[in-house]
Coordinates of C-alpha atoms in Angstrom, one line a residue:
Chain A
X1075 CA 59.1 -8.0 -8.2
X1076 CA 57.4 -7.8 -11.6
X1077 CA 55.0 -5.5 -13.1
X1078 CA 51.5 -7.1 -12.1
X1079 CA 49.8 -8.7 -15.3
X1080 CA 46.4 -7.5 -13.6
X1081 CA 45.4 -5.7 -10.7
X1082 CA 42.7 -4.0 -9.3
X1083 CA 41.8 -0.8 -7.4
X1084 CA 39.2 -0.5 -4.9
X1085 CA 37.2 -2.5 -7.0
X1086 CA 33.8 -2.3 -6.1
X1087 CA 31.1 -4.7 -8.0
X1088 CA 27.1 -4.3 -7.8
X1089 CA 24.7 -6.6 -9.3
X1090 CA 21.2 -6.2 -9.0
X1091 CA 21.7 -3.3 -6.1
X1092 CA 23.1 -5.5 -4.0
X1093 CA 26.8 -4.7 -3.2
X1094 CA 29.1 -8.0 -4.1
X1095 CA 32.6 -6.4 -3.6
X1096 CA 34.0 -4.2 -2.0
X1097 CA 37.3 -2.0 -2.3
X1098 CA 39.3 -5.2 -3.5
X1099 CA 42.8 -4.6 -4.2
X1100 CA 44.7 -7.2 -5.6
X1101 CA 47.3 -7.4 -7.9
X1102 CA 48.2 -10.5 -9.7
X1103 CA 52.2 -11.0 -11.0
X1104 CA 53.2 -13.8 -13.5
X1105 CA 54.1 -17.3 -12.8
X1106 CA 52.3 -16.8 -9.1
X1107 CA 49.3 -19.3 -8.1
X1108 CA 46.7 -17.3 -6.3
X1109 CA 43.7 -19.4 -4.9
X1110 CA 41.1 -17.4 -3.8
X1111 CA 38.8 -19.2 -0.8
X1112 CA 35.4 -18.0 0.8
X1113 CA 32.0 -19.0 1.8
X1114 CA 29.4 -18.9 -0.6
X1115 CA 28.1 -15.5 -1.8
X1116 CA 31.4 -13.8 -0.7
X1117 CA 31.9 -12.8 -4.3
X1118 CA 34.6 -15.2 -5.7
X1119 CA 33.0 -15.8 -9.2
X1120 CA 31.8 -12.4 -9.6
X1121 CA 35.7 -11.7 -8.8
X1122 CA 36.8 -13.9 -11.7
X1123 CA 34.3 -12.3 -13.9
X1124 CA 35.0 -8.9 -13.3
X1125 CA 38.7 -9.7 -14.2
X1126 CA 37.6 -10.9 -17.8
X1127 CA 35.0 -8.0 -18.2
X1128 CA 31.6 -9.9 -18.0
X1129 CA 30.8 -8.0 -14.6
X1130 CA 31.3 -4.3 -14.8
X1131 CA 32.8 -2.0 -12.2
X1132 CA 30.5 0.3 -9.8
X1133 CA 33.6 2.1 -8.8
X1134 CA 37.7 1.7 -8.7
X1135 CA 38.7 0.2 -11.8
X1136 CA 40.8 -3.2 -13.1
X1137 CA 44.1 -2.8 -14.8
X1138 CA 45.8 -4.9 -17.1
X1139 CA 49.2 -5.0 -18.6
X1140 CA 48.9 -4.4 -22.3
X1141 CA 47.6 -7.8 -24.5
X1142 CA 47.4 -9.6 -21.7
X1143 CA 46.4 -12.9 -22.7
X1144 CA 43.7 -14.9 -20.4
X1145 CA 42.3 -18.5 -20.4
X1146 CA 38.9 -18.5 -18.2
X1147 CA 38.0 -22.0 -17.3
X1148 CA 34.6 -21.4 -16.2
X1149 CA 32.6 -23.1 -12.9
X1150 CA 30.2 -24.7 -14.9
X1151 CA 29.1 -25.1 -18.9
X1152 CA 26.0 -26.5 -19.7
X1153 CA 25.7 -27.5 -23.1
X1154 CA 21.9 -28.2 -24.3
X1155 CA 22.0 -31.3 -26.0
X1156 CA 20.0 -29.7 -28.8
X1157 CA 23.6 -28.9 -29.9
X1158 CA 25.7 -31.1 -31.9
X1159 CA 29.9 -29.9 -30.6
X1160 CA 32.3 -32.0 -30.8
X1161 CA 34.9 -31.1 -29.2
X1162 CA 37.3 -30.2 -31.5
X1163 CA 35.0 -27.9 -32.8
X1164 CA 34.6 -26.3 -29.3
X1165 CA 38.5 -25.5 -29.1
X1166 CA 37.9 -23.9 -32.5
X1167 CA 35.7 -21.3 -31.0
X1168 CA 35.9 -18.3 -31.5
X1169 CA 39.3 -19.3 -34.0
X1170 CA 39.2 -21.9 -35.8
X1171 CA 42.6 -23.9 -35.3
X1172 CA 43.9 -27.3 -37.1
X1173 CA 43.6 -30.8 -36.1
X1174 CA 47.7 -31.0 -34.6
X1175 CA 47.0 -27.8 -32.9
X1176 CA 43.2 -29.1 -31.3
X1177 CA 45.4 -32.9 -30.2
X1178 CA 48.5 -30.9 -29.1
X1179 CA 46.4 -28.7 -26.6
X1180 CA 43.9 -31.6 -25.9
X1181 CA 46.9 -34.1 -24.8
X1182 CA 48.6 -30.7 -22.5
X1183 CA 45.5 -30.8 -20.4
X1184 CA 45.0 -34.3 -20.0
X1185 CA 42.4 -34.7 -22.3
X1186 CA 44.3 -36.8 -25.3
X1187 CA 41.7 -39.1 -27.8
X1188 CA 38.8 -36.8 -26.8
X1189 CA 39.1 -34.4 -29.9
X1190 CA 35.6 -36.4 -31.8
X1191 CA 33.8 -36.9 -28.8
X1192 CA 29.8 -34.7 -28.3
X1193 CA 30.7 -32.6 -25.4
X1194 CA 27.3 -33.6 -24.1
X1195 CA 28.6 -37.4 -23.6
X1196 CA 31.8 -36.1 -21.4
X1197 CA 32.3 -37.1 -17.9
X1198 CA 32.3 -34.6 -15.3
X1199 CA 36.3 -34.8 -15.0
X1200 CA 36.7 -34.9 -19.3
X1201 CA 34.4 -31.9 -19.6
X1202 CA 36.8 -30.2 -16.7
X1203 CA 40.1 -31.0 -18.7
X1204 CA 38.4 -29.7 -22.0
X1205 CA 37.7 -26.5 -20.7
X1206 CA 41.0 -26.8 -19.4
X1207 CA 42.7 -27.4 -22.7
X1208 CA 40.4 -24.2 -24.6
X1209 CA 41.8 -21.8 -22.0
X1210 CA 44.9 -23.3 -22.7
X1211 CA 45.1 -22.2 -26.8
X1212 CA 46.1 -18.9 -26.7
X1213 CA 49.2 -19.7 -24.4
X1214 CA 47.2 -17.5 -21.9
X1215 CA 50.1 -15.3 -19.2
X1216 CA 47.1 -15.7 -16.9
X1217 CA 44.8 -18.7 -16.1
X1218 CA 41.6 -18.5 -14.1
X1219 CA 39.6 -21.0 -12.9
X1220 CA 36.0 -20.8 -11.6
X1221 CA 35.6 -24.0 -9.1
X1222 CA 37.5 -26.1 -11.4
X1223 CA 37.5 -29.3 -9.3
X1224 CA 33.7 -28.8 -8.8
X1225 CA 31.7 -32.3 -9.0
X1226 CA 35.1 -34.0 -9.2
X1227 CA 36.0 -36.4 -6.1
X1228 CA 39.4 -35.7 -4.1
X1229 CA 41.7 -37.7 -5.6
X1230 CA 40.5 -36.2 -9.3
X1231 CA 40.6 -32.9 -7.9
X1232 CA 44.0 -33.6 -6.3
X1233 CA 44.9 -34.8 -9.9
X1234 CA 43.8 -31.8 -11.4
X1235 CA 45.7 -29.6 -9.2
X1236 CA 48.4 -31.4 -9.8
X1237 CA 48.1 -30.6 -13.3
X1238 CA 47.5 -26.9 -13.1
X1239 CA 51.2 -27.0 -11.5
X1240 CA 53.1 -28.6 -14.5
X1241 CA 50.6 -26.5 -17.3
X1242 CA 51.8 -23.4 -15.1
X1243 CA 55.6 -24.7 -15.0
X1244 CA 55.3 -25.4 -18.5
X1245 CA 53.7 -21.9 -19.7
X1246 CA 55.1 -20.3 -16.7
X1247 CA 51.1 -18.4 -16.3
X1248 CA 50.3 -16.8 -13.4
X1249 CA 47.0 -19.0 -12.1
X1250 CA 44.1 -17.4 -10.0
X1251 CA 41.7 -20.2 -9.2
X1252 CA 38.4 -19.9 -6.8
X1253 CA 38.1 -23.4 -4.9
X1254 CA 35.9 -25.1 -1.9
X1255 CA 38.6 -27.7 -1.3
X1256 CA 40.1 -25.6 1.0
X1257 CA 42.8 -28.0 2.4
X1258 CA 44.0 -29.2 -1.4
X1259 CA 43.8 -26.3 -2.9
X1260 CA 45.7 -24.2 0.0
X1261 CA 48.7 -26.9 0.1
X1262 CA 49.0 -25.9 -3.9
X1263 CA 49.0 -22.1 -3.7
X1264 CA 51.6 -19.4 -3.6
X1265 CA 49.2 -17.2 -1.7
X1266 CA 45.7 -17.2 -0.5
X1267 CA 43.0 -14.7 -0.8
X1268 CA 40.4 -14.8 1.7
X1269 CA 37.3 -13.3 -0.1
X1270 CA 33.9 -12.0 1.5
X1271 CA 33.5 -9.0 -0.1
X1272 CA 36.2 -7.4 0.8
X1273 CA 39.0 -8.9 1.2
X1274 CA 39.7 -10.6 5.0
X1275 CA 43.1 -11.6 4.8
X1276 CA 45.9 -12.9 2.7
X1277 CA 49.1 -14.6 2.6
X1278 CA 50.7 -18.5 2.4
X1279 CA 48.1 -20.6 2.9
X1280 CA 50.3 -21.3 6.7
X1281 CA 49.5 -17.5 7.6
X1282 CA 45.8 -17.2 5.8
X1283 CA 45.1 -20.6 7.7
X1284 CA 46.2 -19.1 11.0
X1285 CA 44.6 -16.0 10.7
X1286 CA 41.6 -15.1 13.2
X1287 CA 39.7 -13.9 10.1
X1288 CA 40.0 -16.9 8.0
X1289 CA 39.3 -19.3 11.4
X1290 CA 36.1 -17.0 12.1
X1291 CA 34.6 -18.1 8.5
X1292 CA 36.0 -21.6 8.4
X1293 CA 36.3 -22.9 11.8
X1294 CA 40.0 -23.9 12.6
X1295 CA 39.2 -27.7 11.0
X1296 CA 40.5 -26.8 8.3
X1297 CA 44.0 -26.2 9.4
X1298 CA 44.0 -29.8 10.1
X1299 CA 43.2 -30.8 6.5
X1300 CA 45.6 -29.1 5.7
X1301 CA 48.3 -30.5 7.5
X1302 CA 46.4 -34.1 6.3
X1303 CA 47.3 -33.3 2.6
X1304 CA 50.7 -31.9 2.9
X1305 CA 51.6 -35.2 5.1
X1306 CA 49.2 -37.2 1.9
X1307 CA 51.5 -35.0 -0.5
X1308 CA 55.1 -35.6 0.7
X1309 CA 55.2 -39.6 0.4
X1310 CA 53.0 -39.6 -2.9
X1311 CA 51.9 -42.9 -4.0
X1312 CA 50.7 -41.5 -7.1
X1313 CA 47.4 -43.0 -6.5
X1314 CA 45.3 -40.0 -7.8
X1315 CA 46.2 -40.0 -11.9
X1316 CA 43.6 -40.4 -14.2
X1317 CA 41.5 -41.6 -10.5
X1318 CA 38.0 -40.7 -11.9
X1319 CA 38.5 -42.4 -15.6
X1320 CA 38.6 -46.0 -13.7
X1321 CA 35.0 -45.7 -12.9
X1322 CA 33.6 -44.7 -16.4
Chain B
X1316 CA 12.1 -14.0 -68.4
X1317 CA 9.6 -16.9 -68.8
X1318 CA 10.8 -19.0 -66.8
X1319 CA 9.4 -16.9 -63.3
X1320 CA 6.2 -16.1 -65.6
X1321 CA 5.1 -20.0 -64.4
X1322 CA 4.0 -19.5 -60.6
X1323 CA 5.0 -22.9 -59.7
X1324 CA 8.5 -21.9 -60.5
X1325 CA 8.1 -18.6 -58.6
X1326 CA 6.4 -20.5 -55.9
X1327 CA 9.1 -23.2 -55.7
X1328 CA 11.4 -20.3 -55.3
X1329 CA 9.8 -18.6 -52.6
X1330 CA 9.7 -21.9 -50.9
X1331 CA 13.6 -22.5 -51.0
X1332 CA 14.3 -19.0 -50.3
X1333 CA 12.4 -19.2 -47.2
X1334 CA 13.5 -22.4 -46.2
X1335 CA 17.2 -21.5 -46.1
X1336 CA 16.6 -18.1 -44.6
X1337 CA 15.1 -20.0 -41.7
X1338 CA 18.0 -22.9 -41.0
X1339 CA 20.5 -21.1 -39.8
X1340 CA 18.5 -18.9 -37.6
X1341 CA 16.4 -21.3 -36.8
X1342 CA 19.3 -23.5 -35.1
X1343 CA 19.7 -20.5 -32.6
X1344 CA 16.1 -21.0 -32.1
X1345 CA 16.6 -24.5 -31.0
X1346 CA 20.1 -23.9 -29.4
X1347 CA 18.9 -21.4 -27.2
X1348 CA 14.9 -22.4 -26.6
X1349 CA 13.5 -19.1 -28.1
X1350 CA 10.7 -21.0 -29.9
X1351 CA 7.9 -19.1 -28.2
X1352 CA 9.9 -16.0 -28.7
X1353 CA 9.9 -17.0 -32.4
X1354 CA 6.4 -17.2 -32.4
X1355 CA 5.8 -14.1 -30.7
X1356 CA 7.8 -12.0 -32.9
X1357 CA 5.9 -13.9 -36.5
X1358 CA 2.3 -12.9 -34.0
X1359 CA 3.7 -9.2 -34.3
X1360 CA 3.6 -9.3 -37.8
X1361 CA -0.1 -9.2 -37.8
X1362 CA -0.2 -6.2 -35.9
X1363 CA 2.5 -5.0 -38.9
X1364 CA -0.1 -5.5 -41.6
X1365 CA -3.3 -3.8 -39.6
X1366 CA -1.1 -0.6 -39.8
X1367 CA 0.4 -0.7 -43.2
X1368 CA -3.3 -1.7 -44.3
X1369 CA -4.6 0.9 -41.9
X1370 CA -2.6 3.8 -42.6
X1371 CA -1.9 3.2 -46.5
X1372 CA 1.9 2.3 -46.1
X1373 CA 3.9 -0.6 -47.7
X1374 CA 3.3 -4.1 -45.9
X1375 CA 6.9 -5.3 -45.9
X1376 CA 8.9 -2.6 -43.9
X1377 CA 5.5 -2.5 -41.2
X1378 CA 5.9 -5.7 -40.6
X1379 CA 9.9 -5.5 -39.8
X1380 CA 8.9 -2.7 -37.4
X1381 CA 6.7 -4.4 -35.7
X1382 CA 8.4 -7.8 -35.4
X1383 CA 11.7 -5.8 -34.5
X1384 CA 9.9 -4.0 -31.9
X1385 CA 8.5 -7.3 -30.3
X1386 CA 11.4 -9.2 -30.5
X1387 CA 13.1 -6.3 -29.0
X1388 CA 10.5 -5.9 -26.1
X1389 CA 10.9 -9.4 -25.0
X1390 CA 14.3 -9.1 -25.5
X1391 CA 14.2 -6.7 -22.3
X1392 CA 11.9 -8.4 -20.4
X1393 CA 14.0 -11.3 -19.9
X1394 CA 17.2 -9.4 -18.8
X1395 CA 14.1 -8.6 -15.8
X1396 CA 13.5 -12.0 -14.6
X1397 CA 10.2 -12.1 -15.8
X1398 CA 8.4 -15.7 -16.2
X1399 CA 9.3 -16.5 -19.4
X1400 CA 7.0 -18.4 -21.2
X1401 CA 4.0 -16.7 -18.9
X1402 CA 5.4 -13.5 -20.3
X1403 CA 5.6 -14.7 -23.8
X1404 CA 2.3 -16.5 -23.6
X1405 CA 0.7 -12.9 -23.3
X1406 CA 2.8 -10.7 -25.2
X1407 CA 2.7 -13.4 -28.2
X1408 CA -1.1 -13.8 -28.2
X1409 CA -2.0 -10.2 -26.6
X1410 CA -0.2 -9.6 -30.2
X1411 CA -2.0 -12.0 -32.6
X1412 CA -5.2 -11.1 -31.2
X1413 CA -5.0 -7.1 -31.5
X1414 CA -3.6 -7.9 -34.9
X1415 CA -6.9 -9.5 -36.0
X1416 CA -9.1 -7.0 -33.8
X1417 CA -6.9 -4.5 -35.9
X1418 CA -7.2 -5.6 -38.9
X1419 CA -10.8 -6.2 -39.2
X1420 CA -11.1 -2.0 -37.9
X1421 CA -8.8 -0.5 -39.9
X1422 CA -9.0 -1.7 -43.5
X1423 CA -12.4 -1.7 -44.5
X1424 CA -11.6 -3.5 -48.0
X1425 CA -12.9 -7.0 -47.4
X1426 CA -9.2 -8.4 -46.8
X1427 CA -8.2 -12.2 -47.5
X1428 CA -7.0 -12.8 -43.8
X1429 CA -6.2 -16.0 -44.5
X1430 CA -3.3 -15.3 -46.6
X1431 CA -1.6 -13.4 -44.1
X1432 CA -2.6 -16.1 -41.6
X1433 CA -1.5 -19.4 -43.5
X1434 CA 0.4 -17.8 -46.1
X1435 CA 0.0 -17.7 -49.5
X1436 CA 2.7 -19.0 -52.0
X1437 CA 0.8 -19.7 -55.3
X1438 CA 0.2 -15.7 -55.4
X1439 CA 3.7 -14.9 -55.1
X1440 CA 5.0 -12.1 -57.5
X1441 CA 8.2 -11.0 -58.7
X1442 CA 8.6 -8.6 -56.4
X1443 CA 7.8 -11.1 -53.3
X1444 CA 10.6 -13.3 -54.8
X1445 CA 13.0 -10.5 -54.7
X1446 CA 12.4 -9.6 -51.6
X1447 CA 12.5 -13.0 -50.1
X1448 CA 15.9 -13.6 -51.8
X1449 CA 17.0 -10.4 -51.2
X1450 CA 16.3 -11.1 -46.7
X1451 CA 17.4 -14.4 -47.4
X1452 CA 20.4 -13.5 -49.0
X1453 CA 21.2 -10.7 -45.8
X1454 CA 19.7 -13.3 -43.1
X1455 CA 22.7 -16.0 -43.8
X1456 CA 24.9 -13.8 -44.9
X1457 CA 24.7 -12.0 -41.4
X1458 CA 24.7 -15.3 -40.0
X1459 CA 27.4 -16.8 -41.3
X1460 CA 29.7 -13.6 -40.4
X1461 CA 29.1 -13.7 -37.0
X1462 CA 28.7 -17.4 -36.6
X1463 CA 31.6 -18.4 -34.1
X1464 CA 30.7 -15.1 -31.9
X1465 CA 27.3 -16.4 -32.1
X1466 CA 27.8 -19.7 -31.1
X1467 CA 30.1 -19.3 -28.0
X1468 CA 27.6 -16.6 -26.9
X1469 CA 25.0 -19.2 -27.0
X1470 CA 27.4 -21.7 -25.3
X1471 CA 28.1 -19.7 -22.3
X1472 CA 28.1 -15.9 -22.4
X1473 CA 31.2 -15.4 -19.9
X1474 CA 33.8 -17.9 -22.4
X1475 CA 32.5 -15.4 -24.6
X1476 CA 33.0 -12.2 -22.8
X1477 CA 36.8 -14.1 -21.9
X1478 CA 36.7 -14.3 -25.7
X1479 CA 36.8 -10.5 -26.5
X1480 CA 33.3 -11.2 -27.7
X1481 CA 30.0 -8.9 -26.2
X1482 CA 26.8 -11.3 -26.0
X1483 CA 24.5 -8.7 -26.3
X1484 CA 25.4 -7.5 -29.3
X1485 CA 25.3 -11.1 -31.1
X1486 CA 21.9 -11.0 -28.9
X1487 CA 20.7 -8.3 -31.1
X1488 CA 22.0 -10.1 -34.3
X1489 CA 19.6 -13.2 -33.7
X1490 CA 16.9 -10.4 -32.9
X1491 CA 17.5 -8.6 -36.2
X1492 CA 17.8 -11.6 -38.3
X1493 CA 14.7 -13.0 -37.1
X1494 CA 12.6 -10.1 -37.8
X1495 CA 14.1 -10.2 -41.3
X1496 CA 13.3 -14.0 -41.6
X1497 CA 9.7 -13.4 -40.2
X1498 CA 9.0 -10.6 -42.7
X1499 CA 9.9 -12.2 -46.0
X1500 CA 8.3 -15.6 -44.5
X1501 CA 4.7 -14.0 -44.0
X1502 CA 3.6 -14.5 -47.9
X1503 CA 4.9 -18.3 -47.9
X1504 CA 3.9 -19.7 -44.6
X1505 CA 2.0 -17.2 -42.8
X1506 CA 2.3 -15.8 -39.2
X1507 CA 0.9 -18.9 -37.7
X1508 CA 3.5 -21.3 -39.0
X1509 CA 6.6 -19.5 -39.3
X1510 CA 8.0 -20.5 -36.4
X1511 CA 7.0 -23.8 -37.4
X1512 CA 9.6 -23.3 -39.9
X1513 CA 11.9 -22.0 -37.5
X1514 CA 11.7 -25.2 -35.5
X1515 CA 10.9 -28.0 -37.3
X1516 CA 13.8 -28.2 -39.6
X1517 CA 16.7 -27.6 -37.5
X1518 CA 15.2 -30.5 -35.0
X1519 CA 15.0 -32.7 -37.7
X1520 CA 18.6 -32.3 -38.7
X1521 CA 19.5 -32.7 -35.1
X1522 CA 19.8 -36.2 -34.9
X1523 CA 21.9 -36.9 -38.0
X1524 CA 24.5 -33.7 -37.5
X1525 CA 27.6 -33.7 -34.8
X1526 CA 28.4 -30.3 -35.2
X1527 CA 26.6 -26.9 -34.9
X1528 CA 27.4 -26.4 -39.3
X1529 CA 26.7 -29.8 -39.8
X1530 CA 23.2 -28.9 -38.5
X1531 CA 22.7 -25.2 -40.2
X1532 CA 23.3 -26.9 -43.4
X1533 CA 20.7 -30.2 -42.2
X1534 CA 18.1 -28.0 -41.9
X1535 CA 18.6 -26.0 -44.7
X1536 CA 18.5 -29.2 -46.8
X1537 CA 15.5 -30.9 -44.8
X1538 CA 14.1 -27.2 -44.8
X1539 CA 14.2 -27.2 -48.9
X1540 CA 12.7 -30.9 -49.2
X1541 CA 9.5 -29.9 -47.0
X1542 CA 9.2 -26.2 -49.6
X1543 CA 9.3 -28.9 -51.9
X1544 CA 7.4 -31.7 -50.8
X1545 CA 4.7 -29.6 -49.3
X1546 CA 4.3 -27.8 -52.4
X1547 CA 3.8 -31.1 -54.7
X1548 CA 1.6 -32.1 -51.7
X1549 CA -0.9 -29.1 -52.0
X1550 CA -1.4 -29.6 -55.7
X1551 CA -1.7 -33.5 -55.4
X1552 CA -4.5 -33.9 -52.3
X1553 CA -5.1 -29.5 -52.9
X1554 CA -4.7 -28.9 -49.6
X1555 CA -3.7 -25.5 -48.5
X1556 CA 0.1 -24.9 -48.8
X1557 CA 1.5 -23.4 -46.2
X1558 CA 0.3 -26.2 -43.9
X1559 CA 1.5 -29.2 -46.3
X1560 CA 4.6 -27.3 -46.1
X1561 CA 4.7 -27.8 -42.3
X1562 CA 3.5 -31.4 -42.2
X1563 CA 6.2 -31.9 -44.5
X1564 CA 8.7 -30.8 -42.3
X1565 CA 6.6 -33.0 -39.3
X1566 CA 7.3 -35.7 -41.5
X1567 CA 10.8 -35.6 -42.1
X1568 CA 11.5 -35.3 -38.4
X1569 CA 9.5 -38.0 -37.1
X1570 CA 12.0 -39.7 -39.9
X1571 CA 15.3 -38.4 -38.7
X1572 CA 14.3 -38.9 -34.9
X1573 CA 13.5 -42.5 -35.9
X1574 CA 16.8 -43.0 -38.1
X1575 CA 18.9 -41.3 -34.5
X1576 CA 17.4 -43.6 -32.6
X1577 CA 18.2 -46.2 -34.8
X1578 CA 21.8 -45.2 -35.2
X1579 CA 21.6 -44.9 -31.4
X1580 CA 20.9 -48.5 -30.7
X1581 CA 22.8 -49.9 -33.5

């Protein structure tokens, strides 16, 4: 096995006195997909954030393999429509980079012809592929995701999953992404982290989904959904592409 | 030199100086809905001048203190989770107030309150005009260096933080910048309109920009129009300047709001 791109020690995060994690050791090695699952308030985004340094560490500390490069695709952005973007000029920030460059990352994530559009007038689904495409610029050896698929509906999420697998065969990135859709997200991991504040259990999603600690947060529903898309997954109609753009 | 012995011409300078000190800034202003804090930092500048008056010392560097040290105080209260504009609603008149209570104690010599007030731009010296050029000059120049870190930080602090990029820090930068803008914008405008200034022109250029330079350079143009404008206004109808400057500016973006609507439709 590889040297871990990041990995923490007994990290331990507070924010506002209130303890958010605990002692979480994970470590993160390239070309994995790591989905992290939890109820809400178990300290998933905080996780995410402490990994790109806007949360700081109460104790244990976060190591990362030297210029490790990291695209954050965070849960939500909210862009005041006081601001003029388009978004080409919101791929060029904090580096400006040319028009080919902007189209070529733009079209990798799904988001082709969008490059003069206001960010403000995005869909839901575009804004989530543009995001996509930023954290994509810097040929990033780790993607996160905050809740990616958030506000998109299953067959868009499905479809955005979908294309987090070829961007990670493509760049060969390690992916750590923080989901609610348990069942499609699970089905498209290489391991599962089950987060509430310290981590309950991990493994393939088979063995997190069997576990007696993941059942006592989620019920044991969810095994079936999971079952549901894998049996969805292996006779593929290709229904889900490009799903949510039929009904702007 | 004659031609800055004419005090139109220094006036007209002031104006332009002012007005692109305050475009650039004053689109953070609008990005990031600080125009309450704007005004509460220009209110502090009141409480600048009752010192300097009070105490003998020079006007200009008082006045940066004491808008630095406001802008810095509400600074911190909002990383508490205070009510916002509750909190600013005091701190910003609590300061206007104690300025004029100030004032009125401390310097005896019967003191043209107005022209701190509304500003006063036919009266501008040399030395005014070098110091508003001179914080103009180090306003967009700071600006324009740490324009993409300041932008993403605006955007959404954590893409910044993923960015290598600390929002705090660009925090202070606005904070700095807008003390500057505030102190070399009393003698033109006035504490009770500078944010005015702030505000006005970068909403006007809103509706006819689609990007975030696009808009700096909008209001900076709108911004130079309403020096302008107001300035031929308050020597046609001799109205008070520093207000025709404003209505100017009120003008021009009841125009541009029209025009984007307009555009909008058509």
């Amino acid at each position: 096995m590889s040297a871990p791109l990041i990995a923490t020690r007994d990290l331990s995060v507070r924010l506002g006195g209130r303890v958010i994690l605990e002692k979480v050791n994970v470590e993160i090695t390239p070309g994995e997909i790591v989905t992290i699952v939890g109820p809400n308030g178990s300290g998933k985004s905080t996780f995410l954030r402490a990994l790109i340094g806007a949360v700081s560490a109460a104790s244990g500390r976060i190591e990362r393999a030297p210029g490790l490069r990291i695209g954050y695709v965070p849960q939500k952005l909210a862009i005041d429509r006081s601001m003029p973007m388009t978004v080409r000029r919101f791929l060029g920030l904090p580096r400006r980079i040319g028009r080919t460059a902007a189209d070529r990352v733009l079209e990798h994530a799904g988001a082709a012809g969008l490059g003069e559009r206001q960010m403000t007038d995005l869909s839901g689904g575009q804004l989530q592929r543009v995001l996509l495409a930023r954290a994509l610029l810097e040929q990033p050896q780790l993607l996160l995701l905050d809740e990616a698929t958030q506000g998109l509906d299953q067959p868009g999420a499905a479809a955005f999953y979908r294309r987090i697998e070829e961007v990670r065969q493509e760049l060969g990135c390690a992916v750590v992404m923080v989901s609610h859709d348990l069942h499609v997200v699970m089905a498209a991991s290489d391991r599962v982290i089950c987060l509430n504040g310290h981590i309950c259990c991990q493994g393939t999603p088979e063995i997190v989904a069997d576990a007696p600690e993941y059942r006592a947060l989620f019920g044991s529903g969810t095994k079936g959904a999971l079952a549901l898309y894998r049996h969805e997954h292996t006779h593929d109609h290709d229904h889900a592409h490009d799903h949510e753009d039929a009904h702007e | 030199m004659t031609l800055l012995d004419d005090f139109l011409m220094r006036a007209a300078l002031a104006g332009l100086g002012v007005a692109l000190a305050a475009a650039p800034l004053g689109c953070f202003v609008v990005w990031r809905r600080m125009a309450y804090f704007g005004e509460a930092t220009a209110h502090a500048a009141i409480l600048g001048v009752a010192f300097a008056l009070g105490l003998g010392l020079a006007v200009l560097p008082a006045v940066l203190a004491a808008a630095l040290i406001m802008a810095l105080a509400v600074s911190a209260m909002t990383g508490r989770g205070f009510a916002m504009d509750t909190a600013l609603g005091v701190m910003s008149h609590t300061a206007l107030a104690a300025g004029l209570v100030a004032v009125t104690l401390l310097a005896d010599v019967r003191l043209d309150l107005m022209a701190f007030l509304f500003g006063d731009i036919l009266a501008v010296t040399r030395w005014d005009l070098a110091t508003i050029w001179g914080g103009a000059v180090l306003v967009v120049a700071l600006t324009a260096w740490r324009w993409p870190a300041l932008l993403l930080s605006t955007l959404n602090p954590d893409l910044a933080r993923a960015g290598g990029i600390d929002p705090r820090r660009e925090e202070l930068v606005l904070t700095l910048a807008l003390a500057v803008v505030v102190a070399v914008a009393i003698k033109v405008v006035g504490v009770l309109l500078i944010a005015a200034l702030l505000v006005i022109p970068p909403a006007a250029a809103r509706p006819l920009a689609a990007t975030p330079e696009g808009m700096a350079a909008g209001a900076a143009g709108l911004g130079a129009i309403s020096a302008l404008g107001g300035l031929w206004a308050a020597l046609v109808f001799d109205t008070p300047t520093g207000p025709s400057i404003v209505c100017t500016a009120a003008l021009l973006f009841a125009l541009t709001s029209l025009a984007g609507g307009l555009l909008k439709r058509g």
